[in-house]
Short mmCIF file of C-alpha atoms in Angstrom, two decimals:
data_model
loop_
_atom_site.label_atom_id
_atom_site.label_comp_id
_atom_site.label_asym_id
_atom_site.label_seq_id
_atom_site.Cartn_x
_atom_site.Cartn_y
_atom_site.Cartn_z
CA MET A 26 94.53 113.65 126.28
CA LYS A 27 91.22 115.43 125.67
CA ASN A 28 92.92 117.74 123.17
CA VAL A 29 94.41 114.76 121.33
CA ARG A 30 91.02 113.03 121.21
CA SER A 31 89.44 116.23 119.85
CA ARG A 32 92.08 116.52 117.15
CA LEU A 33 91.68 112.85 116.33
CA LEU A 34 87.94 113.33 115.96
CA LYS A 35 88.47 116.31 113.66
CA GLY A 36 91.06 114.35 111.72
CA ALA A 37 88.70 111.42 111.38
CA VAL A 38 86.01 113.77 110.10
CA TRP A 39 88.35 115.19 107.46
CA LEU A 40 89.58 111.75 106.45
CA SER A 41 86.02 110.44 106.46
CA GLY A 42 85.04 113.23 104.10
CA ALA A 43 88.03 112.52 101.90
CA ARG A 44 87.40 108.79 101.86
CA LEU A 45 83.68 109.29 101.29
CA ALA A 46 84.28 111.64 98.37
CA SER A 47 87.02 109.40 96.96
CA ASN A 48 84.84 106.36 97.45
CA ILE A 49 81.92 107.96 95.63
CA LEU A 50 84.16 109.03 92.75
CA ALA A 51 85.85 105.62 92.54
CA THR A 52 82.50 103.84 92.62
CA ILE A 53 81.09 106.07 89.90
CA SER A 54 84.20 105.43 87.83
CA THR A 55 83.96 101.65 88.26
CA LEU A 56 80.26 101.50 87.48
CA VAL A 57 80.43 103.81 84.47
CA LEU A 58 83.48 102.07 83.05
CA ALA A 59 81.87 98.68 83.66
CA ARG A 60 79.08 99.81 81.33
CA LEU A 61 81.47 101.12 78.68
CA LEU A 62 84.22 98.48 78.79
CA LEU A 63 84.40 94.69 78.77
CA PRO A 64 85.35 92.46 81.71
CA SER A 65 88.39 91.37 79.68
CA ASP A 66 89.55 95.02 79.55
CA PHE A 67 89.55 95.14 83.35
CA GLY A 68 91.32 91.78 83.42
CA LEU A 69 94.05 92.95 81.07
CA VAL A 70 94.80 96.10 83.07
CA ALA A 71 94.61 94.09 86.30
CA LEU A 72 97.47 91.91 85.05
CA GLY A 73 99.61 95.01 84.54
CA THR A 74 98.72 96.75 87.79
CA THR A 75 99.08 93.54 89.79
CA SER A 76 102.53 92.85 88.34
CA LEU A 77 103.58 96.43 89.11
CA SER A 78 102.17 96.19 92.63
CA ILE A 79 104.24 93.10 93.36
CA LEU A 80 107.42 94.66 91.98
CA THR A 81 106.76 97.90 93.85
CA SER A 82 106.14 96.18 97.15
CA MET A 83 109.32 94.15 96.90
CA THR A 84 111.29 97.40 96.95
CA ASN A 85 109.06 99.38 99.31
CA ILE A 86 111.13 101.04 102.03
CA SER A 87 108.25 102.54 104.08
CA LEU A 88 109.92 105.90 104.43
CA SER A 89 106.70 107.74 105.27
CA GLU A 90 106.12 105.52 108.29
CA ALA A 91 109.73 105.97 109.36
CA LEU A 92 109.32 109.76 109.25
CA VAL A 93 106.11 109.60 111.33
CA GLN A 94 107.72 107.35 113.91
CA HIS A 95 110.84 109.58 114.14
CA ARG A 96 110.62 111.99 117.08
CA ASP A 97 112.10 115.04 115.33
CA PRO A 98 112.96 114.59 111.63
CA SER A 99 115.09 117.34 110.08
CA HIS A 100 115.17 118.74 106.54
CA HIS A 101 117.97 116.31 105.77
CA HIS A 102 115.68 113.41 106.65
CA PHE A 103 113.16 114.64 104.10
CA HIS A 104 115.83 115.14 101.44
CA THR A 105 117.05 111.61 102.06
CA ALA A 106 113.52 110.22 101.84
CA TRP A 107 112.85 112.08 98.58
CA THR A 108 116.13 110.90 97.05
CA LEU A 109 115.57 107.27 97.99
CA ASN A 110 111.98 107.37 96.70
CA LEU A 111 113.03 108.89 93.39
CA LEU A 112 115.84 106.38 92.85
CA ARG A 113 113.46 103.57 93.71
CA GLY A 114 110.81 104.88 91.30
CA VAL A 115 113.25 105.12 88.41
CA LEU A 116 114.57 101.64 89.16
CA ILE A 117 111.08 100.10 89.31
CA GLY A 118 109.95 101.88 86.13
CA SER A 119 113.03 100.72 84.22
CA VAL A 120 112.76 97.10 85.37
CA PHE A 121 109.02 97.01 84.68
CA ALA A 122 109.57 98.25 81.13
CA LEU A 123 112.32 95.67 80.57
CA ILE A 124 110.15 92.72 81.63
CA ALA A 125 107.13 93.89 79.61
CA VAL A 126 107.93 91.77 76.55
CA PRO A 127 108.51 88.42 78.34
CA VAL A 128 105.47 88.94 80.57
CA ALA A 129 103.26 89.73 77.56
CA ARG A 130 104.51 86.57 75.84
CA PHE A 131 103.84 84.51 78.97
CA TYR A 132 100.20 85.62 78.93
CA SER A 133 100.02 85.43 75.11
CA ASP A 134 98.68 88.96 74.75
CA TYR A 135 100.76 91.61 72.97
CA ARG A 136 98.52 94.37 74.41
CA LEU A 137 99.96 93.69 77.86
CA GLU A 138 103.36 94.85 76.59
CA ASN A 139 102.04 98.37 75.88
CA VAL A 140 100.10 98.40 79.13
CA MET A 141 103.26 97.68 81.11
CA PHE A 142 105.28 100.29 79.20
CA ALA A 143 102.67 102.89 80.12
CA LEU A 144 102.43 101.81 83.74
CA SER A 145 106.21 102.07 84.15
CA GLY A 146 105.61 105.82 84.22
CA SER A 147 103.38 105.30 87.24
CA ALA A 148 106.33 104.02 89.25
CA ILE A 149 108.39 107.10 88.40
CA LEU A 150 105.53 109.42 89.38
CA ASN A 151 105.30 107.68 92.75
CA GLY A 152 108.97 108.47 93.33
CA LEU A 153 108.36 112.18 92.88
CA GLU A 154 105.81 112.61 95.67
CA ASN A 155 106.47 115.13 98.44
CA PRO A 156 107.82 113.30 101.55
CA ARG A 157 106.99 116.23 103.85
CA ALA A 158 103.27 115.75 103.29
CA ILE A 159 103.28 112.78 105.69
CA MET A 160 104.14 115.12 108.58
CA LEU A 161 100.68 116.62 108.39
CA THR A 162 99.43 113.21 109.53
CA LYS A 163 101.85 113.14 112.46
CA GLN A 164 100.67 116.59 113.52
CA LEU A 165 97.05 115.40 113.23
CA ILE A 166 96.29 117.89 110.44
CA PHE A 167 94.19 116.19 107.80
CA TRP A 168 92.40 118.70 105.57
CA GLN A 169 95.26 118.57 103.09
CA GLN A 170 94.72 114.83 102.79
CA PHE A 171 91.18 115.65 101.71
CA MET A 172 92.47 117.89 98.92
CA LEU A 173 95.06 115.36 97.81
CA GLN A 174 92.78 112.32 97.68
CA VAL A 175 89.77 114.01 96.15
CA SER A 176 91.73 115.82 93.43
CA GLN A 177 93.39 112.58 92.35
CA LYS A 178 90.14 110.64 92.18
CA LEU A 179 88.27 113.42 90.41
CA VAL A 180 90.90 113.81 87.68
CA ALA A 181 91.16 110.03 87.28
CA LEU A 182 87.38 109.74 86.94
CA ILE A 183 87.06 112.48 84.34
CA THR A 184 90.01 111.19 82.34
CA SER A 185 88.90 107.55 82.36
CA VAL A 186 85.30 108.26 81.43
CA LEU A 187 86.22 110.64 78.60
CA ILE A 188 88.65 108.13 77.06
CA ALA A 189 86.13 105.30 77.49
CA LEU A 190 83.35 107.32 75.85
CA ILE A 191 85.53 108.18 72.87
CA TYR A 192 87.52 104.97 72.33
CA HIS A 193 85.82 102.23 74.42
CA SER A 194 89.30 100.96 75.18
CA TYR A 195 91.21 99.64 78.19
CA TRP A 196 93.41 102.73 77.79
CA ALA A 197 90.71 104.58 79.70
CA LEU A 198 91.77 102.74 82.87
CA ILE A 199 95.46 103.45 82.31
CA GLY A 200 94.92 107.10 81.42
CA GLY A 201 92.98 107.65 84.64
CA ILE A 202 95.73 106.06 86.72
CA LEU A 203 98.56 108.10 85.22
CA LEU A 204 96.88 111.51 85.12
CA GLY A 205 95.47 111.02 88.63
CA GLN A 206 98.95 110.29 89.96
CA PHE A 207 100.43 113.29 88.15
CA VAL A 208 97.87 115.61 89.73
CA GLY A 209 98.54 114.00 93.11
CA VAL A 210 102.24 114.86 92.86
CA LEU A 211 101.46 118.48 91.98
CA VAL A 212 98.97 118.84 94.82
CA SER A 213 101.39 117.31 97.36
CA TYR A 214 103.88 120.13 96.69
CA THR A 215 101.13 122.76 96.65
CA ILE A 216 99.66 121.95 100.07
CA LEU A 217 103.10 121.77 101.72
CA PRO A 218 105.88 123.49 99.70
CA PHE A 219 109.16 121.60 99.64
CA ARG A 220 112.29 122.08 97.53
CA PRO A 221 113.97 118.66 97.40
CA ALA A 222 117.69 118.07 97.19
CA PHE A 223 119.69 114.91 96.61
CA SER A 224 120.94 113.41 99.86
CA ILE A 225 121.44 109.98 101.41
CA ALA A 226 122.75 111.27 104.75
CA HIS A 227 120.11 109.50 106.87
CA ALA A 228 119.54 106.45 104.71
CA ARG A 229 120.84 103.99 107.31
CA GLU A 230 118.69 105.54 110.05
CA LEU A 231 115.50 105.39 108.00
CA PHE A 232 116.22 101.86 106.85
CA SER A 233 116.66 100.66 110.43
CA PHE A 234 112.96 101.31 111.08
CA SER A 235 111.57 100.38 107.70
CA ILE A 236 113.41 97.15 106.92
CA TRP A 237 110.78 94.91 108.54
CA LEU A 238 107.95 96.87 106.96
CA THR A 239 109.68 96.44 103.60
CA LEU A 240 109.75 92.68 104.04
CA CYS A 241 106.11 92.74 105.18
CA GLU A 242 105.09 94.72 102.14
CA ALA A 243 106.87 92.35 99.78
CA ILE A 244 105.32 89.25 101.32
CA ASN A 245 101.86 90.81 101.50
CA SER A 246 101.89 91.99 97.93
CA ILE A 247 102.81 88.56 96.60
CA ASN A 248 100.38 86.96 99.04
CA TRP A 249 97.40 89.13 98.08
CA ASN A 250 98.08 89.53 94.36
CA PHE A 251 99.49 86.29 93.04
CA ASP A 252 96.00 84.77 92.82
CA GLN A 253 95.04 87.38 90.22
CA LEU A 254 98.04 86.38 88.13
CA LEU A 255 97.01 82.72 88.40
CA VAL A 256 93.41 83.44 87.44
CA GLY A 257 94.51 85.54 84.48
CA LYS A 258 96.85 82.81 83.24
CA PHE A 259 94.82 79.65 83.80
CA ILE A 260 91.18 80.77 83.69
CA GLY A 261 91.13 83.84 81.45
CA LYS A 262 91.11 87.61 81.38
CA ALA A 263 87.32 87.91 81.44
CA THR A 264 87.18 85.87 84.65
CA LEU A 265 90.04 87.94 86.04
CA GLY A 266 87.95 91.02 85.26
CA TYR A 267 85.08 89.64 87.37
CA TYR A 268 87.54 88.71 90.10
CA ALA A 269 89.41 92.03 90.17
CA VAL A 270 86.32 94.25 90.02
CA GLY A 271 84.46 92.05 92.51
CA ASN A 272 87.41 92.16 94.90
CA ASN A 273 87.61 95.96 94.65
CA LEU A 274 83.90 96.40 95.33
CA ALA A 275 83.99 93.85 98.17
CA VAL A 276 86.81 95.57 100.04
CA MET A 277 85.52 99.09 99.47
CA PRO A 278 82.94 99.34 102.31
CA THR A 279 85.27 97.90 104.95
CA ARG A 280 88.30 99.81 103.75
CA GLU A 281 86.49 103.11 103.41
CA ALA A 282 84.79 102.68 106.78
CA THR A 283 88.05 102.01 108.62
CA ALA A 284 90.62 104.10 106.74
CA PRO A 285 89.67 107.48 108.30
CA LEU A 286 90.15 106.02 111.78
CA THR A 287 93.19 103.86 111.10
CA GLY A 288 94.83 106.79 109.28
CA THR A 289 94.75 108.81 112.50
CA LEU A 290 95.59 105.99 114.89
CA PHE A 291 99.21 105.36 113.90
CA PRO A 292 100.34 108.84 115.09
CA ALA A 293 97.91 108.66 118.04
CA PHE A 294 99.27 105.29 119.20
CA SER A 295 102.80 106.65 118.70
CA ASN A 296 102.05 109.37 121.25
CA LEU A 297 100.98 106.70 123.78
CA ALA A 298 103.69 104.14 123.07
CA HIS A 299 105.52 105.03 126.30
CA ASP A 300 102.45 104.24 128.45
CA PRO A 301 101.37 100.58 128.03
CA VAL A 302 98.21 100.92 130.14
CA ARG A 303 96.84 103.90 128.25
CA LEU A 304 97.91 102.33 124.96
CA ALA A 305 95.94 99.14 125.69
CA ALA A 306 92.88 101.14 126.70
CA ALA A 307 93.14 103.33 123.60
CA TYR A 308 93.43 100.24 121.42
CA ARG A 309 90.27 98.68 122.87
CA ARG A 310 88.28 101.88 122.36
CA ALA A 311 89.57 102.40 118.84
CA GLN A 312 89.05 98.78 117.78
CA ALA A 313 85.48 98.87 119.08
CA MET A 314 84.79 101.96 116.98
CA VAL A 315 86.35 100.42 113.86
CA THR A 316 84.37 97.20 114.29
CA ALA A 317 81.11 99.05 114.89
CA ILE A 318 81.50 100.76 111.52
CA ALA A 319 83.32 98.23 109.36
CA LEU A 320 81.54 95.01 110.32
CA PRO A 321 78.03 96.07 109.22
CA ALA A 322 79.46 97.80 106.15
CA GLY A 323 81.21 94.65 104.94
CA VAL A 324 78.40 92.24 105.77
CA GLY A 325 75.90 94.67 104.25
CA MET A 326 77.81 94.72 100.98
CA ALA A 327 77.76 90.92 100.87
CA LEU A 328 73.97 90.95 101.34
CA ILE A 329 73.21 93.53 98.63
CA ALA A 330 75.73 92.27 96.04
CA GLU A 331 73.24 90.72 93.63
CA PRO A 332 70.80 93.65 93.20
CA LEU A 333 73.70 96.14 93.25
CA VAL A 334 75.49 94.42 90.36
CA ARG A 335 72.30 93.94 88.33
CA LEU A 336 71.28 97.56 88.80
CA ALA A 337 74.60 99.37 88.43
CA MET A 338 76.73 97.18 86.17
CA GLY A 339 74.37 95.05 84.11
CA GLU A 340 73.74 91.37 83.60
CA LYS A 341 77.15 90.77 81.99
CA TRP A 342 78.76 91.30 85.42
CA LEU A 343 76.64 88.77 87.36
CA PRO A 344 79.61 86.34 87.76
CA ALA A 345 81.16 89.00 90.04
CA VAL A 346 78.31 88.59 92.57
CA SER A 347 79.79 85.47 94.18
CA VAL A 348 83.15 87.23 94.45
CA ILE A 349 81.60 90.20 96.24
CA ARG A 350 79.51 88.05 98.59
CA ILE A 351 82.36 85.88 99.78
CA LEU A 352 85.13 88.47 99.94
CA ALA A 353 83.01 91.26 101.48
CA ALA A 354 82.15 88.92 104.37
CA VAL A 355 85.83 87.99 104.74
CA PHE A 356 86.98 91.60 104.81
CA ALA A 357 84.28 92.45 107.36
CA PHE A 358 85.46 89.66 109.67
CA GLN A 359 89.08 90.76 109.31
CA SER A 360 88.19 94.23 110.59
CA LEU A 361 87.98 92.78 114.12
CA GLY A 362 91.78 92.84 114.26
CA SER A 363 92.57 95.54 111.73
CA LEU A 364 94.39 97.82 114.19
CA ALA A 365 97.25 95.40 114.83
CA GLN A 366 99.22 97.11 112.05
CA PRO A 367 99.24 100.72 113.36
CA LEU A 368 99.65 99.42 116.91
CA ALA A 369 102.81 97.46 116.14
CA MET A 370 104.21 100.24 113.96
CA ALA A 371 103.61 102.86 116.67
CA THR A 372 105.54 100.82 119.22
CA GLY A 373 108.36 99.92 116.83
CA ARG A 374 107.43 96.21 116.94
CA THR A 375 107.51 95.85 113.17
CA GLN A 376 109.27 92.47 113.39
CA LEU A 377 106.00 91.06 114.72
CA LEU A 378 104.26 92.22 111.56
CA PHE A 379 106.85 90.45 109.45
CA LYS A 380 106.35 87.19 111.34
CA ARG A 381 102.57 87.56 111.02
CA ASP A 382 102.73 88.19 107.29
CA LEU A 383 105.20 85.36 106.71
CA GLN A 384 102.88 82.93 108.49
CA GLY A 385 99.96 84.14 106.40
CA PHE A 386 101.98 83.77 103.20
CA LEU A 387 103.05 80.21 103.97
CA TYR A 388 99.46 79.34 104.81
CA ARG A 389 97.58 81.15 102.04
CA VAL A 390 99.64 80.45 98.91
CA PRO A 391 99.37 76.62 99.01
CA LEU A 392 95.64 76.72 99.78
CA VAL A 393 94.87 79.07 96.89
CA ILE A 394 96.90 76.90 94.49
CA VAL A 395 95.11 73.77 95.70
CA GLY A 396 91.76 75.54 95.42
CA LEU A 397 92.51 76.60 91.85
CA TYR A 398 93.68 73.12 90.87
CA PHE A 399 90.71 71.22 92.26
CA GLY A 400 87.92 73.79 92.10
CA GLY A 401 88.86 76.33 89.47
CA PHE A 402 87.48 79.81 90.07
CA ALA A 403 85.13 78.66 92.85
CA GLY A 404 88.06 76.90 94.52
CA VAL A 405 90.02 80.16 94.62
CA LEU A 406 87.10 81.93 96.30
CA TYR A 407 86.67 79.25 98.94
CA ALA A 408 90.40 79.27 99.61
CA ARG A 409 90.16 83.03 100.12
CA LEU A 410 87.30 82.46 102.54
CA VAL A 411 89.28 80.02 104.67
CA THR A 412 92.58 81.89 104.64
CA GLY A 413 90.97 85.30 105.05
CA THR A 414 89.21 84.46 108.28
CA THR A 415 92.36 83.04 109.86
CA VAL A 416 94.10 86.41 109.41
CA LEU A 417 92.18 87.53 112.49
CA LEU A 418 94.04 85.00 114.65
CA PHE A 419 97.39 86.28 113.42
CA ASN A 420 96.37 89.88 114.19
CA THR A 421 95.10 89.12 117.70
CA SER A 422 98.41 87.39 118.42
CA VAL A 423 100.28 90.58 117.48
CA VAL A 424 98.02 92.68 119.72
CA THR A 425 98.56 90.32 122.63
CA LYS A 426 102.34 90.55 122.31
CA VAL A 427 102.28 94.36 122.11
CA THR A 428 99.66 95.18 124.76
CA GLY A 429 99.27 92.01 126.84
CA LEU A 430 95.51 91.94 126.12
CA SER A 431 94.03 88.44 125.99
CA LEU A 432 91.83 87.24 123.14
CA TRP A 433 88.69 87.82 125.21
CA GLN A 434 89.83 91.31 126.25
CA GLN A 435 90.24 92.14 122.58
CA THR A 436 86.92 90.60 121.57
CA GLN A 437 84.68 91.82 124.39
CA PRO A 438 84.34 95.47 123.22
CA ASN A 439 83.15 94.19 119.84
CA MET A 440 80.39 91.88 121.08
CA ARG A 441 77.51 94.34 120.62
CA ALA A 442 78.51 94.94 117.01
CA ILE A 443 78.83 91.19 116.37
CA ALA A 444 75.41 90.45 117.87
CA SER A 445 73.73 93.31 115.98
CA VAL A 446 75.26 92.29 112.65
CA SER A 447 74.15 88.69 113.22
CA LEU A 448 70.57 89.88 113.71
CA MET A 449 70.83 92.11 110.64
CA ALA A 450 72.02 89.21 108.50
CA ALA A 451 69.31 86.86 109.84
CA VAL A 452 66.62 89.31 108.72
CA LEU A 453 68.17 90.40 105.42
CA VAL A 454 69.06 86.99 104.00
CA PRO A 455 65.38 86.08 103.34
CA LEU A 456 64.75 89.57 101.93
CA ASP A 457 67.78 89.25 99.66
CA ALA A 458 66.53 85.88 98.37
CA PHE A 459 63.19 87.50 97.57
CA SER A 460 64.84 90.40 95.75
CA GLU A 461 66.57 88.02 93.33
CA LYS A 462 63.16 87.39 91.75
CA ALA A 463 62.67 91.09 90.96
CA SER A 464 62.88 92.22 87.35
CA GLY A 465 62.94 95.65 85.80
CA TYR A 466 65.19 98.55 86.68
CA TRP A 467 62.86 100.25 89.16
CA MET A 468 61.91 97.06 91.00
CA ILE A 469 65.57 96.14 91.42
CA ALA A 470 66.30 99.67 92.65
CA LEU A 471 63.40 99.49 95.11
CA ASN A 472 64.57 96.15 96.50
CA LEU A 473 68.12 97.45 96.85
CA GLY A 474 66.87 100.49 98.74
CA VAL A 475 64.74 98.33 101.05
CA LEU A 476 67.72 96.10 101.86
CA ILE A 477 69.96 99.08 102.67
CA VAL A 478 67.41 100.92 104.81
CA ALA A 479 66.29 97.77 106.63
CA GLY A 480 69.86 96.69 107.33
CA ALA A 481 70.89 100.09 108.70
CA ALA A 482 67.76 100.32 110.87
CA ILE A 483 68.08 96.81 112.30
CA TYR A 484 71.77 97.22 113.09
CA GLY A 485 71.37 100.68 114.63
CA VAL A 486 68.37 99.81 116.79
CA ALA A 487 69.84 96.51 117.96
CA THR A 488 73.15 98.13 118.87
CA PHE A 489 71.61 100.87 121.01
CA ILE A 490 69.19 98.49 122.72
CA LEU A 491 72.09 96.24 123.70
CA TRP A 492 74.09 99.26 124.84
CA ARG A 493 71.30 100.45 127.14
CA VAL A 494 70.61 96.94 128.48
CA MET A 495 74.32 96.60 129.35
CA GLY A 496 74.24 99.82 131.36
CA ARG A 497 75.57 102.22 128.74
CA PRO A 498 79.25 101.22 128.93
CA GLU A 499 81.83 103.47 127.33
CA GLY A 500 82.17 102.62 123.67
CA PRO A 501 81.30 103.76 120.13
CA GLU A 502 77.72 104.44 121.20
CA THR A 503 78.98 106.89 123.82
CA GLU A 504 80.88 108.86 121.21
CA ILE A 505 77.88 108.89 118.86
CA VAL A 506 75.52 110.10 121.61
CA GLN A 507 77.94 112.86 122.60
CA VAL A 508 78.33 114.06 119.01
CA ALA A 509 74.56 113.87 118.43
CA SER A 510 73.95 115.87 121.63
CA LYS A 511 76.34 118.61 120.54
CA VAL A 512 74.69 118.81 117.12
CA TRP A 513 71.22 118.91 118.74
CA ARG A 514 72.23 121.71 121.12
CA SER A 515 73.66 123.74 118.25
CA PHE A 516 70.25 123.76 116.57
CA VAL A 517 67.96 123.80 119.62
CA PRO A 518 68.89 126.46 122.22
CA VAL A 519 68.64 125.26 125.84
#
């Protein structure tokens, strides 16, 4: 167990580095392109990528997860996975190209036709990825993931910025997507050589695990993307640009804070699936760690949204501030139950995920439509606020059915993080209101820096005070103290 925890920690470090580097590159790309392009350019490309995402998800067969969950996949399993992925990619690319003309006419924008033709190549590139690369995750080897993620983001950044500087066109966004994916395919075969062959020998076996995940993916993609299609159709592409960019920035802190841990937890939970007691204990520890990182990151983004947008993107992007504030808080709250997905997948309880996602779909879609009808853009955001927070209840229900943990048993390890974030928000809200009056680049930058430093200090100090007052129970603070002690001893001989 100790060896597994050590490998998980190393894996989390590698994935953290990869996510941090990717996050920095993606943020630089977004901010630079926001200066060079118009909100309507982002909105136009968002229509294409959202449409492709929905189509892709409706045919997603979750073969990577099936290979991780399989106890001993053979070469024939990988050949089958590669064949199915390639056939799927060609099918999606062909269908997406065929519907380009009617979709462009529906949105009354001929440019969307060319965007969709170009993005059809993205689907084919996805089908060419190396299926063996996922086994590095199962074996808790993660440095290759660092190489894969960072290379893709770096190439996409360079490509997008160069095209934007030369042409100031939405093609900068598309060029970055396609070339980044192409490099990702090449790197996937470089880090783990694999000579694919056509085979469907194990198709039925792989489908038996992935069928429920496929249905989940289809429902989730429609559930979480259809609102962008509605905004683009009924409110406009510029507003969709604010919405899409704001949504991406809002989710980034929470996603990047949790992804390194959640990426390692699916294989880790799989190794404990046969022992319910240890699995429940591992879940509580892991969820506490995720919450301790993701909750302040998401709430912090909501609190600094206004000076961040003014400083980095310019006044033309101020309508995105309300999007970031609302959705960043929602994503932060959702992190309290974010490990339900890898937990259910590791135990083979994927049908629970389908039921959860179906409930969320039936609940969210009508509310977003009603919000759009009665409140326009603001109505969509408030509908997202209401529906987003209820996702936590669906996730805790899944955890209860898998582990037997009650709602309080799931919540209790997170209480210190919740209390500390509440204190952080209580102090920063007045400071944030004061910062809105600042003018001039350097004053805005100073206020942003004060908010970030003050928030981190308040949260960190409050968390460790509560931890000591409660008798130093085992939790995220324990791990941090142990790591800090090892680092200290490496520099200061005893």
